[in-house]
Amino acid sequence: MSTEFVHTAFNTVQRELGCEFMDWEGWLWPNHFGDPVAEHRAVREGVGVWDESPLRKWDFRGPDALTAADRIFTNDMLGLAPGQVRYAPFCDEDGKMVGDGTVFKFDDEHAWVITALDSDLAHFERVANGLDVVMAPITATLPHVQLQGPRSRELLASVCDADVRSLGYFRFFPEAVQVGDVPAWVSRTGYSGELGYELFCGPDDAAELWGTLTGEGAVAYGLAAVETLRIESGLIFIGYDYFQHETGPFDMSLGKVIRLDTGDFKGKPALVQAGKSPPRRMVTLAVEGAEVPEYGAAVTSDGEPAGTLTSPCESPTLGRVIGLAVLETRFAELGTRLEVAVGAGTTASTVEPLPIYDPEKRRPRS
């Protein structure tokens, strides 16, 4: 029996460009448009557009909308200003990650939440039990794209009636603006390690929005390019770098978005203890040789287990093999020499900054 996958509102226009799709969590995602390395370079050097519509989107409304988000996520969501976005993981009672995502505050009684899985809603409802909030799924009615790359501001400013140049990092326009002839919400966020934006519209406007952006030179890219972009930029992905109810956020080096001094979020007592001496940290490993290790390859130090290479790739930007790795803290110092399993043997590797590309993250903030 065949499986029916959900198509995004950008499906037709992407098929016209020769997109090859792949399925993940019941939706068809664009994988590539023929040359993932060229797509990667378009984002690093120019501007690309990626259909990210299948990410799960939730509409939080009610007097306790922001209180619910604050109770769910480890970051301070009650402190958000209207038009501000914050990223954070969300955890179970034991302080293990259930997922991660972003919260967009419209006003004190309205927010969007963007995460990865349909099952996240059941977790939200359990954590927010007793609060005056309605949390509704809006994924199907709110398609969206990422417009990423050093030319993204220039392109968007040329087709948008709002002052895109003044939009701050992790800010968004709470009211829809015009992008070409399409009403859309615009945020200065992304998943590339570059200056970039996310644009949200109605399903009937998706094809026109896509045409407006590609007509001005945005290059379509898919998950194959996203994978190398995110690994270079130290961005994590569920099911590869972390696993539900197994991985702690300190393992992902997410301490900056875990507030332990205020608030009362799910899993906080466990994270207070874990935060005193995190047993594992995420790093970038530079791997010697031309062979790319497998996802989940063992990392050792003189034969002693040291951690796991969670997401490896051949970096188009750096021209060498790199990977995100979760290491025991004692092996996570910069410059530490380790071995990574490759084929029937091992190869040498070195601990590098996280991220290895633009470690100060100046490009997305530019």
XYZ file of C-alpha atoms in Angstrom:
366
model
C 0.000 0.000 0.000
C 1.447 3.382 -1.003
C 2.015 6.127 1.542
C 0.441 9.496 0.873
C 2.731 12.381 1.722
C 1.627 15.960 2.260
C 2.753 18.444 -0.382
C 3.538 22.047 0.490
C 1.932 25.018 -1.231
C 5.234 25.525 -3.110
C 5.160 22.009 -4.576
C 4.213 22.874 -8.165
C 6.679 25.735 -8.634
C 9.491 23.595 -7.250
C 8.643 20.666 -9.523
C 8.859 23.049 -12.461
C 12.489 23.671 -11.444
C 13.253 19.945 -11.427
C 13.244 19.533 -7.649
C 13.966 16.106 -6.217
C 11.929 15.590 -3.046
C 12.351 13.474 0.067
C 9.897 12.605 2.806
C 10.307 13.417 6.479
C 7.594 13.166 9.119
C 4.829 12.732 6.547
C 5.675 15.737 4.339
C 7.609 16.024 1.095
C 10.573 18.371 1.472
C 12.762 19.704 -1.354
C 16.007 17.726 -1.304
C 17.886 19.397 -4.144
C 17.507 21.019 -7.538
C 20.310 19.158 -9.281
C 23.481 20.548 -7.675
C 23.520 20.739 -3.856
C 27.038 22.186 -3.752
C 26.046 25.058 -6.062
C 22.943 25.617 -3.929
C 25.127 25.725 -0.807
C 27.425 28.277 -2.408
C 24.475 30.392 -3.542
C 23.483 30.801 0.120
C 27.043 31.468 1.304
C 27.858 33.934 -1.471
C 24.545 35.307 -2.798
C 20.965 34.499 -1.853
C 18.914 31.316 -1.753
C 15.294 30.403 -1.069
C 14.229 27.224 0.741
C 10.708 25.900 1.240
C 10.564 25.124 4.958
C 6.780 24.883 5.143
C 6.616 21.436 6.819
C 8.077 22.740 10.079
C 5.206 22.506 12.546
C 3.631 25.821 13.444
C 1.344 26.449 16.398
C -0.835 29.466 17.181
C -0.926 30.258 20.923
C -3.793 32.538 21.921
C -5.281 33.588 25.246
C -4.381 35.441 28.457
C -1.739 32.795 29.251
C -0.256 32.425 25.744
C 3.193 33.693 26.729
C 3.046 32.053 30.149
C 2.505 28.726 28.388
C 5.489 29.312 26.097
C 7.575 30.328 29.096
C 6.624 27.148 30.953
C 7.420 24.964 27.914
C 10.739 26.416 26.740
C 13.981 26.854 28.689
C 14.478 30.470 27.543
C 12.725 33.569 28.914
C 9.586 33.858 26.792
C 7.719 36.158 29.188
C 10.457 38.712 28.581
C 9.804 38.877 24.841
C 8.806 42.234 23.368
C 6.148 42.391 20.640
C 7.847 41.624 17.348
C 10.662 39.648 18.988
C 11.651 36.000 18.434
C 13.535 33.656 20.769
C 14.969 30.187 20.266
C 15.204 27.458 22.918
C 14.920 23.742 23.569
C 12.007 22.255 25.491
C 12.465 19.349 27.862
C 10.790 16.599 29.836
C 10.734 16.290 33.622
C 14.211 14.740 33.597
C 15.727 17.664 31.701
C 16.066 15.687 28.462
C 15.169 17.368 25.193
C 11.783 16.771 23.617
C 12.491 19.282 20.841
C 13.635 22.792 20.064
C 12.048 25.746 18.320
C 11.247 29.433 18.181
C 8.595 31.647 19.761
C 7.288 34.756 17.954
C 5.477 37.237 20.207
C 2.734 39.310 18.587
C 1.282 40.671 21.825
C 0.682 39.551 25.404
C -2.059 37.135 24.310
C -0.745 35.879 20.978
C 2.366 34.014 19.823
C 3.496 31.639 17.118
C 5.583 28.625 18.056
C 7.599 26.746 15.420
C 8.959 23.246 16.104
C 9.592 19.996 14.205
C 7.017 17.335 15.106
C 3.243 16.867 15.283
C 3.704 15.125 18.643
C 5.004 18.376 20.159
C 1.431 19.589 20.642
C 0.598 16.806 23.096
C 3.665 17.739 25.133
C 2.678 21.420 25.068
C -0.823 20.610 26.264
C 0.473 18.544 29.180
C 2.924 21.216 30.289
C 0.383 24.054 29.909
C -2.432 22.171 31.625
C -4.597 24.583 33.626
C -3.512 27.701 31.761
C -5.906 29.882 29.781
C -4.466 29.301 26.309
C -5.583 27.705 23.057
C -2.787 26.089 21.043
C -3.879 25.410 17.473
C -1.910 23.789 14.613
C -1.513 26.156 11.644
C 1.162 24.394 9.573
C -1.095 23.718 6.586
C -2.431 27.275 6.459
C 0.903 29.080 6.892
C 3.470 27.998 4.265
C 6.818 29.676 4.559
C 10.257 30.002 3.019
C 13.696 30.993 4.178
C 15.488 33.677 2.177
C 19.126 33.334 3.176
C 22.481 34.746 2.166
C 24.492 37.978 2.120
C 22.262 39.390 -0.647
C 18.999 38.551 1.142
C 18.481 42.015 2.636
C 19.120 43.737 -0.672
C 16.697 41.451 -2.510
C 13.942 41.638 0.093
C 14.208 45.413 0.419
C 13.674 45.738 -3.326
C 10.297 43.921 -3.244
C 8.937 44.712 0.240
C 6.968 47.801 1.245
C 8.294 47.693 4.825
C 11.647 48.976 6.073
C 13.483 45.666 5.887
C 16.852 47.323 6.462
C 15.821 48.406 9.964
C 14.541 44.970 11.034
C 16.782 43.706 13.844
C 18.190 40.227 14.371
C 15.512 37.850 15.719
C 12.796 40.456 15.160
C 9.736 40.318 12.925
C 6.957 42.543 11.652
C 3.851 41.657 13.734
C 1.607 42.918 10.937
C 1.679 41.456 7.450
C 3.638 43.493 4.912
C 3.642 43.401 1.115
C 6.286 41.321 -0.625
C 5.639 42.010 -4.271
C 1.863 41.729 -4.414
C 1.675 39.160 -1.605
C 0.783 39.891 2.037
C 3.396 38.156 4.190
C 4.906 38.138 7.654
C 8.654 38.681 7.638
C 11.166 37.743 10.346
C 14.919 38.178 10.460
C 15.682 34.588 11.374
C 17.070 31.534 9.625
C 18.956 28.253 9.596
C 22.037 28.907 7.490
C 24.610 30.877 9.457
C 24.079 33.822 7.092
C 22.101 37.033 7.074
C 18.570 35.904 6.304
C 14.824 36.096 6.660
C 11.773 33.872 6.914
C 8.589 34.765 5.024
C 5.142 33.399 5.862
C 2.083 33.687 3.613
C -1.293 32.143 2.805
C -1.403 28.943 0.691
C -3.026 30.717 -2.252
C -0.194 33.257 -2.359
C 2.699 30.777 -2.161
C 3.402 30.414 -5.878
C 3.406 34.187 -6.400
C 5.706 34.744 -3.426
C 8.096 32.130 -4.781
C 8.040 33.761 -8.200
C 8.729 37.190 -6.726
C 11.822 35.942 -4.881
C 13.259 33.735 -7.614
C 12.470 36.395 -10.198
C 14.842 38.720 -8.335
C 17.623 36.145 -8.333
C 17.063 33.914 -5.278
C 18.420 30.408 -6.016
C 16.234 27.496 -4.915
C 17.922 25.088 -2.506
C 16.913 22.010 -0.550
C 17.790 19.805 2.381
C 21.031 18.521 0.873
C 22.447 22.057 0.927
C 20.758 22.791 4.265
C 22.661 19.866 5.759
C 26.112 21.170 4.851
C 25.144 24.742 5.727
C 23.914 23.780 9.177
C 26.905 21.568 9.999
C 29.327 24.349 9.077
C 27.256 26.747 11.207
C 26.836 24.489 14.246
C 23.051 24.160 13.969
C 21.455 21.051 15.443
C 18.767 18.767 14.046
C 16.458 16.370 15.871
C 17.113 12.682 15.227
C 20.715 13.353 14.183
C 22.362 15.473 16.868
C 19.873 14.929 19.658
C 17.253 12.343 20.514
C 13.990 12.803 22.363
C 14.103 11.974 26.080
C 17.770 10.945 25.792
C 19.857 14.052 25.083
C 20.222 16.969 27.464
C 20.448 20.547 26.150
C 23.867 21.018 27.767
C 25.051 18.135 25.538
C 24.148 20.444 22.629
C 26.076 23.360 24.208
C 22.804 25.303 24.556
C 23.615 26.802 27.948
C 23.080 30.367 26.671
C 19.372 29.674 26.083
C 18.751 27.918 29.407
C 17.797 30.414 32.139
C 18.313 28.781 35.522
C 18.037 31.929 37.643
C 14.396 32.792 36.849
C 11.222 31.159 35.611
C 9.737 27.730 36.164
C 9.951 25.694 32.968
C 9.545 21.962 32.524
C 12.691 20.090 33.539
C 14.307 23.018 35.343
C 15.255 21.182 38.582
C 17.066 18.492 36.600
C 18.853 21.092 34.479
C 19.949 23.044 37.561
C 21.818 19.925 38.646
C 23.139 19.095 35.160
C 24.304 22.675 34.667
C 26.683 22.491 37.617
C 29.021 20.216 35.672
C 27.743 19.292 32.205
C 29.090 15.835 31.338
C 29.083 16.348 27.551
C 29.510 19.217 25.110
C 28.976 19.738 21.398
C 31.976 20.713 19.272
C 33.063 20.711 15.659
C 35.568 18.041 14.659
C 37.889 18.573 11.705
C 38.408 15.082 10.309
C 41.567 14.175 8.400
C 41.352 12.511 5.007
C 38.815 12.604 2.210
C 36.406 9.923 3.465
C 33.301 11.158 5.267
C 32.515 9.053 8.364
C 29.024 7.737 8.973
C 26.466 9.611 11.050
C 26.866 8.386 14.616
C 30.501 7.295 14.155
C 32.370 6.565 17.375
C 34.949 9.083 18.587
C 37.806 7.785 20.735
C 40.943 8.998 22.508
C 43.729 6.426 22.340
C 41.036 3.770 22.088
C 38.988 5.121 25.015
C 35.374 6.165 24.187
C 35.193 9.969 23.915
C 31.863 10.645 22.213
C 29.921 10.503 18.950
C 30.233 12.227 15.587
C 26.578 13.106 15.148
C 26.536 14.990 11.810
C 29.478 14.716 9.363
C 29.907 16.200 5.900
C 32.404 17.325 3.322
C 32.277 21.087 3.787
C 31.876 22.956 0.477
C 33.015 26.188 2.131
C 36.088 24.843 3.897
C 37.031 22.110 1.422
C 37.541 19.448 4.082
C 35.644 16.882 6.132
C 34.074 18.203 9.310
C 31.292 17.165 11.662
C 29.296 18.078 14.720
C 30.199 15.859 17.661
C 29.019 15.312 21.214
C 32.027 14.640 23.423
C 32.627 13.987 27.068
C 33.557 17.373 28.492
C 37.110 16.304 29.320
C 37.757 15.724 25.593
C 36.034 18.889 24.335
C 38.886 21.409 24.664
C 39.946 23.187 21.467
C 42.861 21.475 19.790
C 42.291 18.061 21.393
C 43.364 15.263 19.067
C 40.944 12.346 18.750
C 40.143 9.422 16.455
C 36.932 8.905 14.464
C 35.711 5.553 13.167
C 35.882 5.370 9.353
C 35.227 2.124 7.530
C 37.082 -0.678 9.284
C 39.531 1.680 10.983
C 39.882 5.194 12.340
C 41.183 8.556 11.200
C 42.596 11.473 13.161
C 40.521 14.516 14.046
C 40.888 17.774 15.967
C 38.412 19.674 18.135
C 37.555 22.989 16.475
C 35.220 25.875 17.461
C 31.443 25.502 17.381
C 30.593 26.729 14.844
C 33.677 26.307 12.705
C 32.270 28.756 10.134
C 31.976 32.338 11.410
C 32.470 31.328 15.075
C 31.519 34.821 16.295
C 28.263 34.601 14.269
C 28.827 38.036 12.797
C 27.318 37.208 9.414
C 23.707 36.549 10.508
C 23.872 39.637 12.742
C 25.322 41.889 10.010
